[in-house]
Coordinates of C-alpha atoms in Angstrom, one line a residue:
Chain A
M1 CA -1.1 -43.0 -28.8
S2 CA -4.1 -41.3 -27.3
S3 CA -2.2 -40.7 -24.2
D4 CA 0.5 -38.9 -26.2
N5 CA -2.2 -36.8 -27.7
Y6 CA -3.5 -35.9 -24.3
I7 CA -0.1 -34.8 -23.1
N8 CA 0.6 -32.9 -26.3
R9 CA -2.7 -31.1 -26.0
R10 CA -2.0 -30.1 -22.5
A11 CA 1.5 -28.9 -23.3
F12 CA 0.0 -26.9 -26.2
L13 CA -2.6 -25.3 -24.0
N14 CA 0.0 -24.5 -21.4
K15 CA 2.1 -22.9 -23.9
G16 CA -0.8 -20.9 -25.2
F17 CA -1.7 -19.6 -21.7
R18 CA 1.9 -18.9 -21.0
I19 CA 2.2 -16.7 -24.1
G20 CA -1.1 -15.0 -23.2
L21 CA 0.0 -14.2 -19.7
T22 CA 3.4 -12.9 -21.0
A23 CA 1.5 -10.6 -23.3
A24 CA -0.7 -9.5 -20.4
L25 CA 2.3 -8.7 -18.3
A26 CA 4.0 -6.9 -21.1
G27 CA 0.9 -5.0 -21.8
T28 CA 0.5 -3.9 -18.1
A29 CA 4.2 -3.0 -17.9
G30 CA 3.9 -1.1 -21.2
V31 CA 0.9 1.0 -20.3
T32 CA 2.5 1.7 -16.9
L33 CA 5.8 2.7 -18.6
L34 CA 4.0 5.1 -20.9
K35 CA 3.1 7.4 -18.1
L36 CA 6.0 6.4 -15.8
T37 CA 7.6 9.1 -13.7
R38 CA 11.2 9.0 -13.0
K39 CA 10.5 10.6 -9.7
T40 CA 10.2 8.9 -6.4
Y41 CA 7.6 10.4 -4.1
V42 CA 7.4 11.1 -0.4
W43 CA 4.4 12.3 1.6
Q44 CA 4.2 15.9 2.8
I45 CA 1.8 18.3 4.3
D46 CA 1.0 21.5 2.5
P47 CA 1.1 24.0 5.4
F48 CA -1.1 26.4 3.5
T49 CA -4.1 24.0 3.4
C50 CA -3.5 22.4 6.7
T51 CA -6.3 23.1 9.2
Q52 CA -4.5 21.7 12.3
C53 CA -7.3 19.3 13.0
G54 CA -5.0 17.2 15.2
R55 CA -5.3 13.9 13.3
C56 CA -1.6 13.9 12.4
Q57 CA -1.0 13.1 16.0
T58 CA -3.4 10.2 16.2
N59 CA -3.4 8.6 12.7
C60 CA 0.2 8.0 11.9
V61 CA 1.1 4.3 11.9
L62 CA 4.1 5.1 14.0
P63 CA 3.7 5.0 17.8
V64 CA 4.8 8.7 17.9
S65 CA 3.7 10.5 14.7
A66 CA 6.3 11.4 12.1
V67 CA 4.6 14.7 11.8
K68 CA 6.4 17.4 13.8
C69 CA 6.0 21.1 14.2
V70 CA 8.6 23.1 12.2
H71 CA 9.5 26.7 13.0
A72 CA 10.0 28.9 10.0
F73 CA 12.1 31.6 11.8
D74 CA 11.9 33.9 8.8
L75 CA 8.2 34.5 9.5
C76 CA 8.4 34.7 13.3
G77 CA 7.6 37.9 15.0
Y78 CA 9.5 36.9 18.1
C79 CA 6.5 38.0 20.1
D80 CA 6.4 38.1 23.9
L81 CA 2.8 37.0 23.8
C82 CA 3.2 34.0 21.5
G83 CA -0.1 32.5 20.4
G84 CA 1.7 29.2 19.8
Y85 CA 3.4 29.1 23.2
F86 CA 0.8 30.3 25.6
K87 CA -2.6 29.1 26.4
P88 CA -5.2 31.8 25.5
N89 CA -6.0 32.3 29.2
A90 CA -2.4 32.2 30.5
N91 CA -2.0 33.9 33.9
T92 CA 1.4 35.4 33.2
L93 CA 3.8 35.3 30.3
S94 CA 6.2 33.0 32.0
T95 CA 7.5 29.6 31.1
A96 CA 5.5 28.0 33.9
A97 CA 4.0 24.7 32.7
E98 CA 0.4 25.7 33.4
N99 CA 0.8 28.5 30.9
Q100 CA 2.1 26.4 28.0
L101 CA -0.2 25.3 25.2
C102 CA 2.1 22.5 24.2
P103 CA 1.0 19.2 26.0
T104 CA 4.6 17.9 26.1
A105 CA 6.4 21.2 26.7
A106 CA 8.3 20.8 23.4
I107 CA 8.6 24.5 22.8
T108 CA 11.6 26.3 24.4
R109 CA 11.2 30.0 24.9
V110 CA 14.4 32.0 25.2
F111 CA 14.8 35.7 25.8
I112 CA 16.8 37.5 23.2
E113 CA 16.4 41.2 23.7
D114 CA 13.6 43.3 24.9
P115 CA 10.8 42.6 23.9
Y116 CA 11.7 39.6 21.7
F117 CA 11.7 35.9 22.5
E118 CA 12.9 33.0 20.4
Y119 CA 10.9 29.9 20.2
T120 CA 12.4 26.6 19.2
I121 CA 10.8 23.2 18.8
N122 CA 12.3 20.2 20.5
E123 CA 11.3 17.5 18.0
E124 CA 12.2 14.7 20.4
L125 CA 9.2 15.8 22.5
C126 CA 6.9 17.0 19.7
I127 CA 3.9 14.7 19.0
G128 CA 2.6 16.6 16.0
C129 CA -0.7 17.6 17.7
G130 CA -0.7 20.9 16.0
K131 CA -2.1 22.9 19.0
C132 CA 0.8 25.4 18.7
V133 CA 0.3 25.6 15.0
K134 CA -3.3 26.5 15.5
G135 CA -2.4 29.1 18.0
C136 CA 0.3 30.6 15.9
T137 CA -1.8 30.6 12.7
S138 CA -4.9 32.1 14.5
F139 CA -3.1 34.8 16.5
G140 CA 0.3 35.2 15.0
N141 CA 2.2 35.0 11.8
G142 CA 1.8 31.3 11.2
S143 CA 5.5 30.6 11.4
L144 CA 4.9 27.4 13.2
H145 CA 3.6 24.7 10.9
L146 CA 3.4 20.9 10.6
Q147 CA 5.7 18.9 8.4
I148 CA 6.3 15.2 7.9
R149 CA 9.9 14.5 9.0
H150 CA 11.5 12.2 6.6
D151 CA 14.1 10.8 9.0
I152 CA 11.1 9.3 10.9
C153 CA 8.5 8.7 8.3
V154 CA 8.5 5.2 6.9
N155 CA 6.9 6.4 3.7
C156 CA 4.0 4.0 3.7
N157 CA 2.5 3.2 0.3
E158 CA -0.6 5.1 1.4
C159 CA -0.1 7.5 4.2
A160 CA -2.6 6.7 7.0
I161 CA -2.9 10.4 7.8
A162 CA -3.5 11.4 4.2
R163 CA -6.5 9.1 4.2
V164 CA -8.2 10.9 7.0
C165 CA -6.9 14.5 6.6
P166 CA -10.1 16.5 6.3
S167 CA -8.5 19.3 4.3
E168 CA -6.7 16.9 2.0
A169 CA -3.5 18.7 2.7
I170 CA -1.2 15.7 2.5
S171 CA 0.0 14.5 -0.9
R172 CA 2.9 12.8 -2.6
I173 CA 5.6 15.3 -3.6
P174 CA 8.9 14.6 -5.4
L175 CA 11.8 13.2 -3.4
D176 CA 14.1 16.0 -4.5
E177 CA 12.0 18.6 -2.8
P178 CA 10.8 16.7 0.2
Y179 CA 9.6 19.7 2.4
V180 CA 7.1 22.5 2.0
I181 CA 8.6 24.8 4.6
K182 CA 6.9 28.2 5.0
G183 CA 9.6 30.7 4.6
D184 CA 9.5 32.7 1.5
F185 CA 6.1 34.0 2.5
T186 CA 5.4 36.1 -0.5
F187 CA 6.4 33.4 -3.0
K188 CA 4.6 30.4 -1.7
N189 CA 1.4 32.1 -0.4
K190 CA -1.2 30.8 -2.8
S191 CA -4.2 33.0 -2.2
Chain B
M1 CA 1.4 71.3 -8.3
G2 CA -1.7 69.9 -6.8
R3 CA -1.9 67.3 -9.5
M4 CA 1.7 66.4 -8.9
L5 CA 1.1 65.9 -5.2
F6 CA -1.9 63.8 -6.0
A7 CA 0.2 61.6 -8.3
I8 CA 2.8 61.1 -5.6
Y9 CA 0.0 60.3 -3.1
V10 CA -1.5 57.7 -5.4
F11 CA 1.9 56.3 -6.1
L12 CA 2.7 56.0 -2.4
L13 CA -0.7 54.5 -1.7
T14 CA -0.3 51.8 -4.3
M15 CA 3.2 51.1 -3.0
T16 CA 2.0 50.6 0.5
L17 CA -0.9 48.4 -0.6
A18 CA 1.5 46.4 -2.7
V19 CA 3.8 46.0 0.2
Q20 CA 1.0 45.1 2.5
G21 CA -0.2 42.5 -0.1
Q22 CA 3.3 40.9 0.0
H23 CA 3.8 40.9 3.7
Q24 CA 0.7 39.5 5.4
Q25 CA 2.6 39.1 8.6
R26 CA 0.7 40.4 11.5
F27 CA 3.9 41.0 13.4
P28 CA 6.9 42.1 11.3
K29 CA 10.1 40.4 11.9
P30 CA 12.1 42.4 14.4
E31 CA 15.6 43.8 13.7
F32 CA 17.9 42.7 16.5
D33 CA 20.6 44.9 18.1
S34 CA 22.2 42.2 20.1
G35 CA 23.7 40.4 17.2
Y36 CA 21.2 37.5 17.4
V37 CA 21.6 35.1 14.5
Q38 CA 18.4 33.5 13.3
P39 CA 18.6 29.7 13.2
Q40 CA 17.7 27.8 10.1
A41 CA 14.8 25.4 10.1
D42 CA 16.5 22.1 9.6
A43 CA 15.0 19.5 7.2
P44 CA 16.3 16.0 7.7
E45 CA 16.9 14.3 4.3
P46 CA 14.7 11.4 3.3
R47 CA 16.2 8.1 2.2
S48 CA 18.0 8.8 -1.0
G49 CA 16.5 7.8 -4.3
T50 CA 19.5 5.5 -5.1
M51 CA 18.6 3.3 -2.2
E52 CA 15.3 2.5 -4.0
W53 CA 17.5 0.9 -6.7
I54 CA 19.4 -1.1 -4.2
D55 CA 16.0 -2.6 -3.2
V56 CA 15.3 -3.6 -6.8
I57 CA 18.8 -5.2 -7.1
V58 CA 18.3 -7.1 -3.9
L59 CA 14.9 -8.2 -5.2
I60 CA 16.4 -9.5 -8.5
A61 CA 19.3 -11.2 -6.6
A62 CA 16.8 -12.9 -4.1
L63 CA 14.5 -14.1 -6.9
S64 CA 17.5 -15.5 -8.9
G65 CA 18.8 -17.1 -5.8
G66 CA 15.4 -18.6 -5.1
A67 CA 15.2 -20.0 -8.6
F68 CA 18.8 -21.3 -8.3
F69 CA 18.2 -23.1 -5.0
V70 CA 14.8 -24.5 -6.1
I71 CA 15.4 -25.5 -9.7
W72 CA 19.1 -26.2 -9.9
R73 CA 20.4 -27.0 -6.4
R74 CA 17.2 -28.5 -5.1
S75 CA 18.2 -27.4 -1.7
R76 CA 15.8 -26.7 1.2
K77 CA 18.6 -25.3 3.3
G78 CA 19.5 -22.8 0.6
V79 CA 15.9 -21.7 0.3
L80 CA 15.6 -21.4 4.1
W81 CA 18.7 -19.2 4.5
L82 CA 17.9 -17.1 1.5
S83 CA 14.4 -16.6 2.8
V84 CA 15.6 -15.6 6.3
L85 CA 17.9 -13.0 4.6
S86 CA 15.0 -11.7 2.6
L87 CA 12.9 -11.4 5.7
A88 CA 15.7 -9.5 7.4
Y89 CA 16.1 -7.1 4.5
F90 CA 12.6 -6.6 3.1
G91 CA 10.9 -7.2 6.4
F92 CA 12.8 -5.8 9.3
F93 CA 15.3 -3.5 7.5
R94 CA 12.9 -2.0 4.9
E95 CA 10.0 -2.4 7.4
G96 CA 7.7 -4.1 4.9
C97 CA 7.6 -1.1 2.4
I98 CA 8.2 -1.5 -0.5
C99 CA 6.5 -4.8 -1.2
S100 CA 5.2 -6.5 -4.3
V101 CA 1.9 -7.4 -2.7
G102 CA 1.0 -3.7 -2.2
S103 CA 2.6 -2.6 -5.4
L104 CA -0.3 -4.0 -7.4
Q105 CA -2.4 -1.2 -6.0
N106 CA 0.0 1.4 -7.2
I107 CA -0.1 -0.2 -10.7
A108 CA -3.9 -0.2 -10.6
L109 CA -4.0 3.4 -9.5
S110 CA -1.5 4.3 -12.2
L111 CA -3.5 2.6 -14.9
F112 CA -6.7 4.3 -14.1
S113 CA -5.8 7.7 -12.5
D114 CA -4.8 10.8 -14.3
S115 CA -2.9 12.4 -11.5
Y116 CA -0.9 9.4 -10.3
A117 CA 2.0 7.6 -12.0
A118 CA 3.9 4.7 -10.6
S119 CA 7.6 5.0 -10.5
L120 CA 10.0 2.5 -12.2
N121 CA 11.0 0.7 -9.0
V122 CA 7.4 0.1 -8.1
L123 CA 6.8 -1.4 -11.5
A124 CA 9.9 -3.6 -11.0
F125 CA 8.5 -4.8 -7.7
F126 CA 5.2 -5.6 -9.3
I127 CA 6.4 -7.3 -12.5
L128 CA 9.6 -9.1 -11.5
P129 CA 8.1 -11.7 -9.2
L130 CA 5.4 -12.4 -11.8
V131 CA 8.0 -12.9 -14.5
F132 CA 9.9 -15.2 -12.3
A133 CA 6.7 -17.1 -11.5
L134 CA 6.0 -17.5 -15.2
L135 CA 9.4 -19.0 -15.6
F136 CA 10.2 -20.9 -12.4
G137 CA 7.0 -21.0 -10.3
R138 CA 6.3 -19.0 -7.1
V139 CA 10.0 -18.7 -6.0
F140 CA 9.0 -15.2 -4.8
C141 CA 6.6 -16.7 -2.2
G142 CA 9.0 -19.3 -1.0
S143 CA 12.3 -17.4 -0.8
V144 CA 11.6 -13.6 -1.0
C145 CA 8.3 -12.4 0.3
P146 CA 8.8 -11.3 3.9
L147 CA 5.1 -11.9 4.7
G148 CA 5.3 -15.5 3.4
V149 CA 8.7 -16.2 5.0
L150 CA 7.5 -15.0 8.4
Q151 CA 4.6 -17.4 8.3
D152 CA 6.8 -20.2 6.9
L153 CA 9.0 -20.0 10.0
V154 CA 6.2 -20.7 12.4
V155 CA 4.8 -23.8 10.6
L156 CA 5.2 -26.3 13.4
K157 CA 2.3 -28.6 13.4
P158 CA 0.6 -28.3 10.0
V159 CA -2.8 -30.0 9.7
K160 CA -4.4 -31.2 6.4
L161 CA -7.5 -29.2 5.6
P162 CA -10.5 -30.8 3.9
A163 CA -10.3 -30.3 0.2
G164 CA -13.7 -28.6 0.1
L165 CA -12.8 -26.1 2.8
Q166 CA -9.5 -25.4 1.1
A167 CA -11.2 -24.7 -2.2
A168 CA -13.8 -22.5 -0.6
L169 CA -11.3 -20.5 1.4
G170 CA -9.1 -20.3 -1.7
L171 CA -11.8 -18.1 -3.3
F172 CA -11.3 -15.3 -0.8
P173 CA -8.0 -14.0 -2.4
Y174 CA -10.0 -13.3 -5.6
L175 CA -12.5 -11.3 -3.7
Y176 CA -9.7 -9.4 -1.9
L177 CA -7.8 -8.8 -5.1
G178 CA -10.9 -7.5 -6.9
F179 CA -11.8 -5.1 -4.1
A180 CA -8.2 -4.0 -3.7
V181 CA -8.0 -3.1 -7.4
L182 CA -11.5 -1.4 -7.3
F183 CA -10.6 0.8 -4.3
A184 CA -7.1 1.5 -5.6
A185 CA -8.2 2.3 -9.2
T186 CA -10.9 4.7 -7.9
G187 CA -8.3 6.4 -5.6
T188 CA -10.3 5.5 -2.5
D189 CA -8.0 3.5 -0.4
F190 CA -5.1 1.0 -0.4
I191 CA -6.8 -1.7 1.6
I192 CA -3.9 -4.3 1.2
C193 CA -1.5 -1.9 2.9
R194 CA -4.1 -0.9 5.5
Y195 CA -4.9 -4.4 6.5
D196 CA -1.3 -5.8 6.1
P197 CA -1.1 -8.1 9.1
F198 CA 2.7 -8.3 9.4
V199 CA 3.8 -4.7 8.8
G200 CA 3.2 -4.0 12.5
I201 CA 5.6 -6.8 13.4
F202 CA 8.3 -5.6 11.0
R203 CA 8.1 -2.1 12.3
L204 CA 7.8 -3.3 15.9
G205 CA 4.9 -1.1 16.5
A206 CA 1.6 -0.3 14.8
P207 CA -2.1 0.3 15.5
F208 CA -3.5 -2.3 17.8
Y209 CA -5.7 -4.0 15.3
M210 CA -2.7 -4.5 13.0
V211 CA -0.6 -6.2 15.7
L212 CA -3.6 -8.3 16.7
L213 CA -4.2 -9.4 13.1
G214 CA -0.5 -10.3 12.7
I215 CA -0.3 -12.3 15.9
G216 CA -3.6 -14.0 15.0
F217 CA -2.3 -15.0 11.6
L218 CA 1.0 -16.3 13.1
L219 CA -0.9 -18.3 15.8
V220 CA -3.2 -19.9 13.2
G221 CA -0.1 -20.3 11.0
I222 CA 1.3 -22.9 13.5
F223 CA -1.4 -25.3 12.4
V224 CA -2.7 -24.0 9.1
A225 CA 0.5 -23.3 7.2
R226 CA 0.8 -19.9 5.6
P227 CA -2.8 -18.9 6.1
Y228 CA -2.3 -15.4 4.7
C229 CA -0.6 -16.6 1.5
R230 CA -3.2 -19.3 0.8
F231 CA -6.4 -17.7 1.8
V232 CA -5.9 -14.0 1.8
C233 CA -3.0 -12.8 -0.3
P234 CA -4.3 -10.9 -3.4
Y235 CA -0.9 -10.8 -5.1
G236 CA -0.8 -14.6 -4.7
V237 CA -3.7 -14.8 -7.2
L238 CA -1.6 -13.3 -9.9
L239 CA 1.4 -15.4 -8.9
R240 CA -0.8 -18.5 -9.0
W241 CA -1.9 -17.8 -12.5
M242 CA 1.7 -17.3 -13.6
S243 CA 3.0 -20.3 -11.8
Y244 CA 0.2 -22.5 -13.1
F245 CA 1.5 -22.1 -16.6
S246 CA 5.2 -21.7 -15.7
Q247 CA 7.9 -23.1 -17.9
Y248 CA 10.3 -24.7 -15.5
H249 CA 8.4 -25.4 -12.4
L250 CA 10.1 -27.5 -9.7
T251 CA 9.4 -31.2 -9.5
I252 CA 9.4 -33.2 -6.3
T253 CA 11.6 -35.9 -7.7
P254 CA 14.8 -35.2 -9.7
D255 CA 14.0 -38.1 -12.0
K256 CA 11.0 -40.4 -12.6
C257 CA 8.5 -40.7 -9.7
I258 CA 8.4 -44.2 -8.3
E259 CA 5.2 -43.5 -6.4
C260 CA 6.6 -44.5 -3.0
R261 CA 4.3 -42.0 -1.2
L262 CA 7.1 -40.8 1.0
C263 CA 6.6 -37.2 0.0
A264 CA 2.8 -37.3 0.2
D265 CA 2.5 -35.7 3.7
S266 CA 5.6 -33.6 3.4
C267 CA 3.9 -30.5 2.1
P268 CA 2.4 -28.3 4.8
F269 CA 0.4 -26.4 2.2
D270 CA -1.5 -29.4 0.7
A271 CA 0.0 -28.6 -2.6
I272 CA 1.1 -32.1 -3.6
V273 CA -1.2 -33.9 -6.1
P274 CA -1.2 -37.7 -5.8
P275 CA -1.4 -39.8 -8.9
T276 CA -4.9 -39.9 -10.3
G277 CA -4.9 -43.5 -11.4
D278 CA -7.5 -44.5 -13.8
L279 CA -10.0 -41.8 -14.5
S280 CA -12.3 -43.7 -16.8
I281 CA -15.0 -43.9 -14.0
Y282 CA -15.5 -40.1 -14.5
S283 CA -15.8 -40.2 -18.3
T284 CA -19.5 -41.0 -18.0
Q285 CA -22.5 -39.3 -19.4
K286 CA -23.3 -37.9 -16.0
Y287 CA -20.1 -35.9 -15.7
R288 CA -20.2 -34.7 -19.3
R289 CA -23.7 -33.4 -18.7
K290 CA -22.5 -31.7 -15.4
F291 CA -19.6 -30.1 -17.2
L292 CA -21.7 -28.8 -20.0
L293 CA -24.3 -27.4 -17.6
L294 CA -21.7 -25.6 -15.5
L295 CA -20.0 -24.3 -18.7
L296 CA -23.3 -22.7 -19.7
L297 CA -23.7 -21.4 -16.2
V298 CA -20.3 -19.6 -16.1
P299 CA -21.6 -16.6 -18.2
V300 CA -24.7 -16.6 -16.1
F301 CA -22.6 -16.3 -12.9
A302 CA -20.5 -13.6 -14.4
L303 CA -23.5 -11.5 -15.6
S304 CA -25.4 -11.9 -12.4
G305 CA -22.3 -11.0 -10.4
G306 CA -21.8 -7.8 -12.4
Y307 CA -25.5 -7.0 -12.1
L308 CA -25.7 -7.6 -8.4
L309 CA -22.5 -5.7 -7.5
S310 CA -23.2 -2.8 -9.8
H311 CA -26.5 -2.4 -8.0
S312 CA -24.8 -1.9 -4.7
H313 CA -22.1 0.4 -6.2
S314 CA -23.3 3.4 -4.1
F315 CA -22.8 1.3 -1.0
F316 CA -19.2 0.6 -1.9
A317 CA -18.6 4.1 -3.1
R318 CA -19.2 5.3 0.5
A319 CA -15.8 4.0 1.3
D320 CA -14.6 7.1 -0.5
R321 CA -14.3 10.1 1.8
T322 CA -15.9 12.6 -0.6
V323 CA -18.9 10.4 -1.3
Y324 CA -19.3 9.6 2.4
L325 CA -19.3 13.3 3.3
A326 CA -21.6 14.2 0.4
D327 CA -24.1 11.5 1.3
M328 CA -24.1 12.5 4.9
L329 CA -24.6 16.2 4.2
I330 CA -27.3 15.7 1.5
Q331 CA -29.3 13.2 3.6
N332 CA -29.0 15.3 6.8
P333 CA -28.7 19.0 5.7
E334 CA -29.0 20.1 9.4
M335 CA -25.6 18.4 10.0
Q336 CA -23.9 21.3 8.1
Y337 CA -24.1 23.4 11.2
S338 CA -23.4 20.7 13.7
T339 CA -20.2 20.8 15.7
G340 CA -18.0 18.0 16.7
N341 CA -17.6 16.3 13.3
L342 CA -14.1 17.4 12.0
D343 CA -14.8 16.5 8.4
I344 CA -18.0 18.5 8.2
E345 CA -16.4 21.5 10.0
T346 CA -13.4 21.5 7.7
F347 CA -15.6 21.2 4.7
M348 CA -17.8 24.1 5.8
A349 CA -14.8 26.2 6.6
S350 CA -13.3 25.6 3.2
G351 CA -16.0 27.6 1.5
K352 CA -16.7 24.9 -1.0
S353 CA -20.4 24.7 -2.0
L354 CA -22.5 21.6 -1.4
G355 CA -23.2 21.5 -5.1
T356 CA -19.5 21.1 -6.0
L357 CA -19.2 18.3 -3.4
A358 CA -22.2 16.5 -4.8
Q359 CA -20.8 16.8 -8.3
E360 CA -17.5 15.3 -7.2
A361 CA -19.3 12.5 -5.4
A362 CA -21.4 11.8 -8.4
E363 CA -18.3 11.4 -10.6
I364 CA -16.7 9.0 -8.1
R365 CA -19.9 7.1 -7.9
A366 CA -20.0 6.8 -11.7
D367 CA -16.5 5.3 -11.5
F368 CA -17.7 2.9 -8.9
Y369 CA -20.6 1.9 -11.1
K370 CA -18.2 0.9 -13.9
G371 CA -15.8 -0.7 -11.5
T372 CA -18.3 -2.8 -9.7
W373 CA -19.7 -4.1 -13.0
I374 CA -16.2 -5.3 -14.0
L375 CA -15.6 -6.6 -10.5
G376 CA -18.8 -8.5 -10.5
L377 CA -18.1 -10.1 -13.9
F378 CA -14.7 -11.1 -12.7
L379 CA -15.9 -12.6 -9.4
G380 CA -18.7 -14.5 -11.2
L381 CA -16.3 -15.8 -13.7
V382 CA -13.9 -16.9 -10.9
F383 CA -16.8 -18.6 -9.1
G384 CA -18.0 -20.3 -12.3
I385 CA -14.5 -21.6 -13.2
A386 CA -14.0 -22.8 -9.6
L387 CA -17.2 -24.9 -9.9
L388 CA -16.2 -26.1 -13.3
R389 CA -12.9 -27.3 -12.0
Q390 CA -14.7 -29.6 -9.6
V391 CA -15.9 -31.8 -12.5
V392 CA -12.8 -31.6 -14.6
F393 CA -10.5 -34.6 -14.0
R394 CA -7.0 -34.6 -15.5
R395 CA -5.0 -37.7 -15.5
H396 CA -1.4 -37.6 -14.4
D397 CA 1.0 -40.1 -13.0
G398 CA 3.2 -39.8 -10.0
F399 CA 3.3 -37.3 -7.2
S400 CA 3.7 -33.8 -8.5
P401 CA 3.4 -30.3 -7.0
H402 CA 0.2 -28.4 -7.8
K403 CA 1.8 -25.7 -9.9
G404 CA -0.6 -23.0 -8.7
D405 CA -0.6 -23.8 -5.0
C406 CA 3.1 -24.7 -4.6
V407 CA 5.1 -21.9 -3.1
S408 CA 8.5 -23.4 -3.9
C409 CA 9.6 -23.9 -0.3
A410 CA 11.6 -27.0 -1.3
R411 CA 10.5 -29.0 1.7
C412 CA 9.4 -32.0 -0.4
F413 CA 12.8 -32.6 -2.0
D414 CA 14.4 -34.2 1.0
Y415 CA 11.6 -36.8 1.2
C416 CA 12.2 -38.2 -2.3
P417 CA 14.5 -41.2 -2.2
V418 CA 15.1 -41.1 -6.0
T419 CA 18.5 -39.7 -6.9
V420 CA 20.1 -39.0 -10.2
K421 CA 23.5 -40.5 -10.3
N422 CA 26.2 -38.2 -11.6
Q423 CA 23.7 -35.5 -11.9
Q424 CA 23.2 -34.9 -8.2
K425 CA 24.5 -31.6 -7.1
R426 CA 25.3 -30.4 -10.5

């Protein structure tokens, strides 16, 4: 008899705890549901707050960063003396390796018509160091800028670069607009 | 006439200024004569949102499959193959993200932050394994979780750990869970993801320390089965609570245990509880007094835990970037003009005042004060209850799985000689 009581009490306690835990789960789910977003998020760099510190290259969890330089051609001045392509003390404005700012020679310079040159990024080579972006932003129009490429990015729960970004330029943005490409300069330039 | 000219002059001036305001380009875009067509900046699409739902469907299917193989089919082979498929999908195909273990941080952040809200699929990944654990035990750990399965596959020579050591190490997950929630809720860091030991293996490439951690855990895991699950995993704490009170937890034997001891050493996780036998030797005055004393000590532990941790809240708050920067600049004002520290340089260039930074830091520190109080209370309570459990003896007959520790791997089934005629392989 006493043994039966023992088992019954245990079963009763178990049931009580089970109901309590169910309530706790439902409560957590309910509170989360109240402010739930239907959106899925991806990480992206706001090019207007980015300061090109270079941590995108080193802090991504991938062996080669998912951050790449993107060229907003709309903004480009097609300059001969490109601040993003040439080292500040370049000897001549030629495509010789010693003149290039890019450590992996990922920028291709193509003559179009006098005096204009087109610059394109080879994303296979780009390591996301942002050296060209700094050059272009300091001396040019800022048409080169960094973006997280979503075909490479594994969308970590917390972006390892976002954690160390000194200007806090990386944030979650909705999946349906996954890029912040400079382009419509007048519209997106938040002063 | 002069007035008219002046008006036109003013109009043109405002127009040019307006235009200049719009186009801050240093070098205007040229107009090309050669018929050059400007290329478009391409933007590779991210993984589509519908794929997230496929993850949830796979999760539900895997959890149901796990429950099916463990509770109904009682098949280790089924669990094994299902777990390998889960490892392939959630581990190597989805590369460890999205995962239930990490999702608890998203939920914590969502509960406490104003700016962040978890999405429905994250909530599903958080809640479904817990619901299944409440019903069927930790089938998530045994059949679905890629971290657990990876460790399960390397269990070659499991050794039995001393009970005391196991109990002591088993307290670490509570600590980890507490701090993970504290740091997630304050928006500081997602430490579970940052120190996830196996994500580097899933992605076949990661920072060095991550790979080292992963290989270390796997090497230890050859002898100490599932070390991460048992002594680290913070989500395991929640699963343990659910599973401990689960409705239809697996049993080693399909019928009545005949106490043959064949299964006693079959569990690599030391999760099989032998029959207790007669417990009357413990129902003495001595143990009653010990129990009462410890029961009275539990609130003391909780309060002192809260008091101690909340007194070191500013230490923990320095894990937050803003607090760290503010502390550094306020303690060493001369560092404002130093070069070489990127964070300081960027802050100084941003034009924000030191006062604003200090204000922000103070707010975060206040959050940490509250958070560390709650964390301390929680940890004290956990410690107290762990001690209390050492003097609580519950009688039960036959070999049974420890409902909290058992990860539903189904290994023990094959060791049980008892069969249920006609009911076998329902």
